mmCIF file of C-alpha atoms and ligand atoms in Angstrom:
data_model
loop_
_atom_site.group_PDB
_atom_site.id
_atom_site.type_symbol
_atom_site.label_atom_id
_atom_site.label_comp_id
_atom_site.label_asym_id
_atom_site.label_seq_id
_atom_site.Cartn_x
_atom_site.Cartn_y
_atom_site.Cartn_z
ATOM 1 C CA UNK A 1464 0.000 0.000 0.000
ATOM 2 C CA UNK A 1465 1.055 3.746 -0.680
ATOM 3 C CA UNK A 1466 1.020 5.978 1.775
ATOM 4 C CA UNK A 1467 -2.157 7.733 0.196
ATOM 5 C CA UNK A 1468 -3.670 4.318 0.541
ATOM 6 C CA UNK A 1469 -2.760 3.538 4.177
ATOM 7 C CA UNK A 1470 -6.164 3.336 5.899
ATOM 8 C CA UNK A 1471 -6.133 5.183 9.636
ATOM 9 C CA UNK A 1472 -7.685 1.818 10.844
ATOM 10 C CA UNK A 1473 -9.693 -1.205 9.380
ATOM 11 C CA UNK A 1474 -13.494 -2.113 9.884
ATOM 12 C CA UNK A 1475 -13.222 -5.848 7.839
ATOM 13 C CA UNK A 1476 -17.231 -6.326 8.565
ATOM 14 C CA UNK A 1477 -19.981 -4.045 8.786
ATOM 15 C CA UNK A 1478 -23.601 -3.432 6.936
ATOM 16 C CA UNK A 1479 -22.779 0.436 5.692
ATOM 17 C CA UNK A 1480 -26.371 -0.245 3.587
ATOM 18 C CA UNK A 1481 -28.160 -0.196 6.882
ATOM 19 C CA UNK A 1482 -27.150 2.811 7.788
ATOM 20 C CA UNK A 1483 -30.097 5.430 7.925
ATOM 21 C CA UNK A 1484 -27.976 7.217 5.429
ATOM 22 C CA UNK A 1485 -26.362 5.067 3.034
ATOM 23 C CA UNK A 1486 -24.144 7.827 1.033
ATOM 24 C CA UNK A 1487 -23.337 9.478 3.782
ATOM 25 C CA UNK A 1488 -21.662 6.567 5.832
ATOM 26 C CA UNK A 1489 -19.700 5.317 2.890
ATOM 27 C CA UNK A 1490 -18.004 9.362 2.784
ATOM 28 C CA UNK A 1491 -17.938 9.263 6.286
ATOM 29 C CA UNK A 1492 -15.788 5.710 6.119
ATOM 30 C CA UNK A 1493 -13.276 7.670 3.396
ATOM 31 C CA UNK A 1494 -13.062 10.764 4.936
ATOM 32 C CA UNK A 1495 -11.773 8.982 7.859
ATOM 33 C CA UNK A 1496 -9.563 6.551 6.483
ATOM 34 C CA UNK A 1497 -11.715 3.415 7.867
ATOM 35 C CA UNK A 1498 -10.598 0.501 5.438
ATOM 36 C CA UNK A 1499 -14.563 -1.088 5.422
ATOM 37 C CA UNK A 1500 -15.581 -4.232 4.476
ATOM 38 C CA UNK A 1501 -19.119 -2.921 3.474
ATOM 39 C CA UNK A 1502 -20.702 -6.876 3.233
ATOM 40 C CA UNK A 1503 -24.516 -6.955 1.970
ATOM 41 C CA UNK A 1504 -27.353 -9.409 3.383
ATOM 42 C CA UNK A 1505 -28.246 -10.554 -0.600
ATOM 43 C CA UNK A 1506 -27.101 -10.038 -3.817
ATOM 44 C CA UNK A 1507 -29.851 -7.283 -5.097
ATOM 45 C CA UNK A 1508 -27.894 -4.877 -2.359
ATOM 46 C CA UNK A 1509 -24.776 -5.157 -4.141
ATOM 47 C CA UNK A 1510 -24.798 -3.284 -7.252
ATOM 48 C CA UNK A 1511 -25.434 -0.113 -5.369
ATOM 49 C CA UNK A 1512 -22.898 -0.933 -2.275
ATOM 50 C CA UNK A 1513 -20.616 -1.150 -5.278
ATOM 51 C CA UNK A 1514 -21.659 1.920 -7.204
ATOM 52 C CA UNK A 1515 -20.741 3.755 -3.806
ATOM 53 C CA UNK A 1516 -17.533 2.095 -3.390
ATOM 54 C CA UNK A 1517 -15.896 1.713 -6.595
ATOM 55 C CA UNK A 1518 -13.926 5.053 -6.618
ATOM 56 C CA UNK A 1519 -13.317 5.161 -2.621
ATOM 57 C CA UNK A 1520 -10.011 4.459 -1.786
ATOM 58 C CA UNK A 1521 -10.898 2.728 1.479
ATOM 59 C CA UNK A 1522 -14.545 1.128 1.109
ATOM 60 C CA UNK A 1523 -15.152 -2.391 -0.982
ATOM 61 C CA UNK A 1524 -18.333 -3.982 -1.358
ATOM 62 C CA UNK A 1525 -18.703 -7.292 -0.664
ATOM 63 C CA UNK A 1526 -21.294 -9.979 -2.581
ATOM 64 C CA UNK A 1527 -23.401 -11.289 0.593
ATOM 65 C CA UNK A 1528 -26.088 -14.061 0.859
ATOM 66 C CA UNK A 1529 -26.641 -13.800 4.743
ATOM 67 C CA UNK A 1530 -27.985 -16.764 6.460
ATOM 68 C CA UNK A 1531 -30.235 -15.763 8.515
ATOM 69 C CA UNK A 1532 -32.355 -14.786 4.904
ATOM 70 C CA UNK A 1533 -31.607 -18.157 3.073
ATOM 71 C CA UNK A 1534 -35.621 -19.166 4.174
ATOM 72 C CA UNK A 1535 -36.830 -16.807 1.453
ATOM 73 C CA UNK A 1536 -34.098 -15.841 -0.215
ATOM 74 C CA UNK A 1537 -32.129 -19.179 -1.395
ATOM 75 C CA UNK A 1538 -33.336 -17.847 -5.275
ATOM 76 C CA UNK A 1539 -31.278 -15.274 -5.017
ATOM 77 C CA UNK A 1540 -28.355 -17.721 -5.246
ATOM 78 C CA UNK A 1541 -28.435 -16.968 -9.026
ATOM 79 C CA UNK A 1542 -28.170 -13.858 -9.296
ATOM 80 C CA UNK A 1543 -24.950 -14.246 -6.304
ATOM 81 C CA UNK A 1544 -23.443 -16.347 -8.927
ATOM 82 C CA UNK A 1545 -24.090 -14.263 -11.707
ATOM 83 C CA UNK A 1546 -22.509 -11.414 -9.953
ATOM 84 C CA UNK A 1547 -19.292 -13.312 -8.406
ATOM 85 C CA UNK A 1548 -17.181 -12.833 -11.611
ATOM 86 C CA UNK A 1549 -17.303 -8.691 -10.441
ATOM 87 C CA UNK A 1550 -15.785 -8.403 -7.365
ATOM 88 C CA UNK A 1551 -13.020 -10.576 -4.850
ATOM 89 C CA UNK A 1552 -14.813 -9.766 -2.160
ATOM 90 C CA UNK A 1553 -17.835 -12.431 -0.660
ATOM 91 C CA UNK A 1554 -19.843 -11.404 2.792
ATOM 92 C CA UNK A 1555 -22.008 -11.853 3.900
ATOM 93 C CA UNK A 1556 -22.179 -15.679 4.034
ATOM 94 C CA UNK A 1557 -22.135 -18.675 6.463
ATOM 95 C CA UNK A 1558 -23.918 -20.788 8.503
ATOM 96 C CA UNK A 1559 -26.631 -19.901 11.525
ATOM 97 C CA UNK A 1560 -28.363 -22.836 13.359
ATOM 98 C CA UNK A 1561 -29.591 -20.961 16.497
ATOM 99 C CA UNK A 1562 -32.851 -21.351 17.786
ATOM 100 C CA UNK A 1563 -34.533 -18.860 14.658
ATOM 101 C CA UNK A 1564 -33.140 -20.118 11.572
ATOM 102 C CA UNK A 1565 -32.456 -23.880 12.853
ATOM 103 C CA UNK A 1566 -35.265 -24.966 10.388
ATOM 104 C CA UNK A 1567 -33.852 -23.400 7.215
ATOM 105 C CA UNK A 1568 -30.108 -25.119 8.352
ATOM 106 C CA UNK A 1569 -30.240 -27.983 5.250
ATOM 107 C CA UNK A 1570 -30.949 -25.154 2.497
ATOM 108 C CA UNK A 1571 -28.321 -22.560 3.866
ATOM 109 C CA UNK A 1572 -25.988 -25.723 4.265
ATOM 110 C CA UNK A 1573 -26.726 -26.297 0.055
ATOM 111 C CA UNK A 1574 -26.331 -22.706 -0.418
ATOM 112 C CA UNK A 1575 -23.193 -22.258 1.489
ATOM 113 C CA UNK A 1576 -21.561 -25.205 0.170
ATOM 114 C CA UNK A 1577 -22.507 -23.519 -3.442
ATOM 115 C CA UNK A 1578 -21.112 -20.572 -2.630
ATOM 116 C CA UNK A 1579 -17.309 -22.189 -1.659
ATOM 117 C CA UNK A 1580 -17.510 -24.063 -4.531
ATOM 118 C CA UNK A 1581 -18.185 -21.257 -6.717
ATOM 119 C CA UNK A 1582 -15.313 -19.109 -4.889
ATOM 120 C CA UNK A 1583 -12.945 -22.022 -4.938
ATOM 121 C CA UNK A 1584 -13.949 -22.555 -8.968
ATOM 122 C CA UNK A 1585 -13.105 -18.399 -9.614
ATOM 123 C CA UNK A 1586 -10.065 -18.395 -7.147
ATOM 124 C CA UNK A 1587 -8.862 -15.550 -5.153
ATOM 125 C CA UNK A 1588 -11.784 -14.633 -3.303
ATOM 126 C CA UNK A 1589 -11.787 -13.217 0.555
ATOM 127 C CA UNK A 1590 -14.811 -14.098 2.156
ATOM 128 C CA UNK A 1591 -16.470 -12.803 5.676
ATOM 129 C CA UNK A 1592 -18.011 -15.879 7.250
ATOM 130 C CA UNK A 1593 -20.955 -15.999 9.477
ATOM 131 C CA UNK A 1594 -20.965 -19.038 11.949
ATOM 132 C CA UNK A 1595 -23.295 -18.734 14.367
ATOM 133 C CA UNK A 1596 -23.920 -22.056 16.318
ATOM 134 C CA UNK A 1597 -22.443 -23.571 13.782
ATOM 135 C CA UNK A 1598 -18.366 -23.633 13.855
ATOM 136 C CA UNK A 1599 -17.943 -26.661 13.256
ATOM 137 C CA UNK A 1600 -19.837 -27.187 10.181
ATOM 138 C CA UNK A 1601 -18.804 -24.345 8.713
ATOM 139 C CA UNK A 1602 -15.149 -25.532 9.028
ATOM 140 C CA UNK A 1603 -15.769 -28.875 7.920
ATOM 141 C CA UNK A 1604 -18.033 -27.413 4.789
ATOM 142 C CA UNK A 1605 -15.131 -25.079 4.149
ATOM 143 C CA UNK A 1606 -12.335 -27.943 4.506
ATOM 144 C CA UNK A 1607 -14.336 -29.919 1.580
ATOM 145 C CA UNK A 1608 -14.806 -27.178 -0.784
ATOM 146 C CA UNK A 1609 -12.252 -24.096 -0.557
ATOM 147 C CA UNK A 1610 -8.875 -25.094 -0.260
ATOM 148 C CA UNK A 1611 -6.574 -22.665 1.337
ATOM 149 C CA UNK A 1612 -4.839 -21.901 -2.166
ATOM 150 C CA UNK A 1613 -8.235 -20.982 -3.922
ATOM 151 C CA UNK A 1614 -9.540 -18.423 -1.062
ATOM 152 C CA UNK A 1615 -9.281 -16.603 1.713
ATOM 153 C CA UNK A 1616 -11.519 -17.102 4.932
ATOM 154 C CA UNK A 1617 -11.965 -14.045 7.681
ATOM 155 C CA UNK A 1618 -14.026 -15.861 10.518
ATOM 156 C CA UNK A 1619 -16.366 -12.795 11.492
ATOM 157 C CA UNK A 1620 -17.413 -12.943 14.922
ATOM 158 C CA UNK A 1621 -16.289 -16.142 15.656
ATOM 159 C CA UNK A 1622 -18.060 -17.654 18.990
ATOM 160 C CA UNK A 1623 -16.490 -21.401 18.623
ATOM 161 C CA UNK A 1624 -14.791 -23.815 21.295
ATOM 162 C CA UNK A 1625 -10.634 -22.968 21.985
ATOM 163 C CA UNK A 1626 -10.071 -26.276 20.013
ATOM 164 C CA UNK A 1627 -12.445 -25.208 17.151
ATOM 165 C CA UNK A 1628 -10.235 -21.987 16.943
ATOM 166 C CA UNK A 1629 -6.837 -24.176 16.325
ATOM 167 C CA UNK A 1630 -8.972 -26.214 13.687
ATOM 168 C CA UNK A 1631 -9.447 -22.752 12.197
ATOM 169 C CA UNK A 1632 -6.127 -20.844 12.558
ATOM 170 C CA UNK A 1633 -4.565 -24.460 11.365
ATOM 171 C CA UNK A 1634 -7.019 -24.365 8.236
ATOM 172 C CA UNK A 1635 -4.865 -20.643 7.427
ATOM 173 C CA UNK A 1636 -8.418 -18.863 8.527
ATOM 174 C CA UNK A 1637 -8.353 -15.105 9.779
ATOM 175 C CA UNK A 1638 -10.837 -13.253 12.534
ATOM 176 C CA UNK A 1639 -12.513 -10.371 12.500
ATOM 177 C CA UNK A 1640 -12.805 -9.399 16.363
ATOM 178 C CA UNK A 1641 -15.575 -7.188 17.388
ATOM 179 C CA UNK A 1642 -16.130 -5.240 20.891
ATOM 180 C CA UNK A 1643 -18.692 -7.545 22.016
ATOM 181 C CA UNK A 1644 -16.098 -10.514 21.823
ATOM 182 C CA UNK A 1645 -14.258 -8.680 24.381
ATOM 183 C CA UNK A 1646 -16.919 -8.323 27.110
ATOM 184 C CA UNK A 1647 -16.285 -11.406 28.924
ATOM 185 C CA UNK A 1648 -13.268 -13.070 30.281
ATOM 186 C CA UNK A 1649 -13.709 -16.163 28.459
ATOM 187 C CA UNK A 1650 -14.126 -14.167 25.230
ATOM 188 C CA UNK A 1651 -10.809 -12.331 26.127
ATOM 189 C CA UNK A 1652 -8.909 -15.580 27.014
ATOM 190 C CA UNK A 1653 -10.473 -16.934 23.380
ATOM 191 C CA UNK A 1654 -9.235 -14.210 21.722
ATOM 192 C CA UNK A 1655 -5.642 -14.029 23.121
ATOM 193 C CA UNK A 1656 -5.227 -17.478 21.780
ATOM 194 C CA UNK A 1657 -5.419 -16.090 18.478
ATOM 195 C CA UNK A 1658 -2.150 -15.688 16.951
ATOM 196 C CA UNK A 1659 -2.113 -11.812 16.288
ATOM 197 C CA UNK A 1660 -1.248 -12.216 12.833
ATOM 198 C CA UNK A 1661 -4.556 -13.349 12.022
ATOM 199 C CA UNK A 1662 -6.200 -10.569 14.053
ATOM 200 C CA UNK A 1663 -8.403 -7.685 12.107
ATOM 201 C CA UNK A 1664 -10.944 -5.795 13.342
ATOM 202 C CA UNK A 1665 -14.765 -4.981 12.909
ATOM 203 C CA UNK A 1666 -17.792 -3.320 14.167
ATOM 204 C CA UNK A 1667 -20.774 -5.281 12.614
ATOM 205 C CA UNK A 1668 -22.346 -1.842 12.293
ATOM 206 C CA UNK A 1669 -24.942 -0.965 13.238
ATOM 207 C CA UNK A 1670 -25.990 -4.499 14.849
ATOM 208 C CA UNK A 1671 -23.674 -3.576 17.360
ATOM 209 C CA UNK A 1672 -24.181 0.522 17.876
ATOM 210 C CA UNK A 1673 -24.686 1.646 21.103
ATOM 211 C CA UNK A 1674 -28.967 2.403 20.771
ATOM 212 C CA UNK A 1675 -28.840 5.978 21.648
ATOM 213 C CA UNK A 1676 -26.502 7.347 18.624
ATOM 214 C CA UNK A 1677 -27.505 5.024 15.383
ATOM 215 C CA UNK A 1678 -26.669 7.467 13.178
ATOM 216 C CA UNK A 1679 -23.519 7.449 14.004
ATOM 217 C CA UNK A 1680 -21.132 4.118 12.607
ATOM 218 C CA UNK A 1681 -19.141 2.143 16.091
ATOM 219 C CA UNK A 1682 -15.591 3.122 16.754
ATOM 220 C CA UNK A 1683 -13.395 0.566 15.812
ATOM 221 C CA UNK A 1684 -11.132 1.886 17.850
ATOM 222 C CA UNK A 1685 -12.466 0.335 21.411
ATOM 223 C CA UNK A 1686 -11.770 -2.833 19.447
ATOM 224 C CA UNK A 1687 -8.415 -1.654 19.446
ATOM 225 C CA UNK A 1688 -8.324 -0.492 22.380
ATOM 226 C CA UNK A 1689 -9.045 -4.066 24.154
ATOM 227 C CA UNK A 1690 -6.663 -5.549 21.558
ATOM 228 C CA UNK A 1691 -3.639 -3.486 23.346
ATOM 229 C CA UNK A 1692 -4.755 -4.428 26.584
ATOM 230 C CA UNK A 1693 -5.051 -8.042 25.541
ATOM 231 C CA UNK A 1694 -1.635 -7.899 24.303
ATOM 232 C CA UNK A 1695 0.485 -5.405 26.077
ATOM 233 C CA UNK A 1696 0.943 -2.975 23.376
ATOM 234 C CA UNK A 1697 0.010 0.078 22.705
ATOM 235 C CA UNK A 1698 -2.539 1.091 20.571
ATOM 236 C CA UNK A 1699 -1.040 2.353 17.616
ATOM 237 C CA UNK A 1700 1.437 -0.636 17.742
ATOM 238 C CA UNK A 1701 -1.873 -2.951 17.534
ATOM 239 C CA UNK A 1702 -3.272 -0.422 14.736
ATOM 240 C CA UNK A 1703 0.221 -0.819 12.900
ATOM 241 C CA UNK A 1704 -0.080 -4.885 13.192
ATOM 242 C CA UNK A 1705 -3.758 -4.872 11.581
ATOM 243 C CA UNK A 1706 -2.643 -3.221 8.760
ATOM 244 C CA UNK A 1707 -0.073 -4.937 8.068
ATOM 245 C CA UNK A 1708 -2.761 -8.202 8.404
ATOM 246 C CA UNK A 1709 -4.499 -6.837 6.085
ATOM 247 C CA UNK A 1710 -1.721 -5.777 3.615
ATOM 248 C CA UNK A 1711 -0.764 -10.201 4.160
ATOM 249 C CA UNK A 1712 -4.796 -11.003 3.500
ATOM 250 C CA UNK A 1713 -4.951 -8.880 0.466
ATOM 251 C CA UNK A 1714 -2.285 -9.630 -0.876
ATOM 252 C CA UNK A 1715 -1.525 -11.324 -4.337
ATOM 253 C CA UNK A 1716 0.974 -14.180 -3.497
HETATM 254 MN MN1 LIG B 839 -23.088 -9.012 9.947
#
């Protein structure tokens, strides 16, 4: 990256579409240097997340089929496809068995497993994974059908055992770590087994605002904040290590 290019600090997950004000959060996100991962909840949201994107320096859109809509919206999978060839980056997708979407699990299972095989088929894709209640068959799913070489896997929010973390980190997978994985001790102790190499940071905006200022997107910055306490460091020697993460994940060899 340039110095022009250098983002101040690096959002890899959150729904800028949701925003009250669409435009106005994707300017917000350059004017501040935020390096967003702007993922969308189907494919009909991501012509327009692109439009907005295309000539930021720091925003990308990513091509989303969220699994918490795969009950009515496993049609859309064509028009996903169709649209894959367009951009590297895939989010929202994944896996969600809690107690709400349990009953669509075998058709977001079929979709999902689409969906790596599609990625793994174009190559080079860096996808934003959903796996809520469902680590271990997301691994698995992604073990069968996107090896390491054709794609690369940021783990947003991950929730899943210590031993289902190794799995991941051993499978070359990266994690986006939000502030509400640091509000427990066993959530800390989970996430200082992460190598930091691996570490990035999101807000899952504005899922995850604090209700009485919506308008306005999260700071990624308390996620940074815990991240120094968690390791020692200072802040802007954590901020330094994310971007160079994310120089690693999107990188061309
Ligand atoms: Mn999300």
């Amino acid at each position: 990256m340039t110095d022009a290019s250098r983002p101040r600090s690096v959002d890899f997950h959150c729904h800028l579409d949701l925003y009250p004000d669409h435009e106005r959060a994707v300017a917000q996100r350059e004017r501040e240097c935020i390096f967003t991962l702007a993922v969308t909840t189907t494919p009909r949201a991501w012509p327009r997340n692109h439009e907005l994107a295309k000539d930021t320096r720091h925003v990308r859109a990513a091509l989303g089929l969220h699994p918490q809509l795969i009950a009515d919206h496993a049609h859309e999978l064509s028009l996903w496809k169709e649209l894959l060839p367009r951009t590297r980056y895939v989010g929202e997708v994944g896996l969600d068995a809690g107690p709400r979407f349990y009953k669509s699990l075998d058709k977001q299972k079929s979709v999902f497993e689409e969906i790596l095989k599609a990625c793994a088929t174009e190559r080079d894709k860096i996808l934003s994974i959903h796996s809520v209640r469902a680590t271990k068959a997301v691994l698995d799913m992604i073990e069968s059908n996107l090896p390491p070489k054709r794609g690369r896997v940021v783990l947003h929010w991950f929730t899943g055992t210590p031993s289902e973390a190794r799995r991941a980190i051993d499978m070359g997978c990266y994690f986006s770590i939000n502030a509400s994985m640091l509000t427990s001790e066993k959530r800390v102790q989970l996430v200082r087994s992460l190598p930091a190499d691996r570490v990035l940071t999101e807000t899952d905006g504005p899922f995850t605002e604090q209700v009485d200022r919506p308008e306005r997107p999260s700071n990624v910055d308390v996620v940074v904040a815990g991240l120094a306490k968690i390791y020692g460091k200072s802040s802007s020697e954590v901020m330094h290590g994310i971007e160079n993460n994310l120089k690693a994940l999107l990188s061309d060899d």
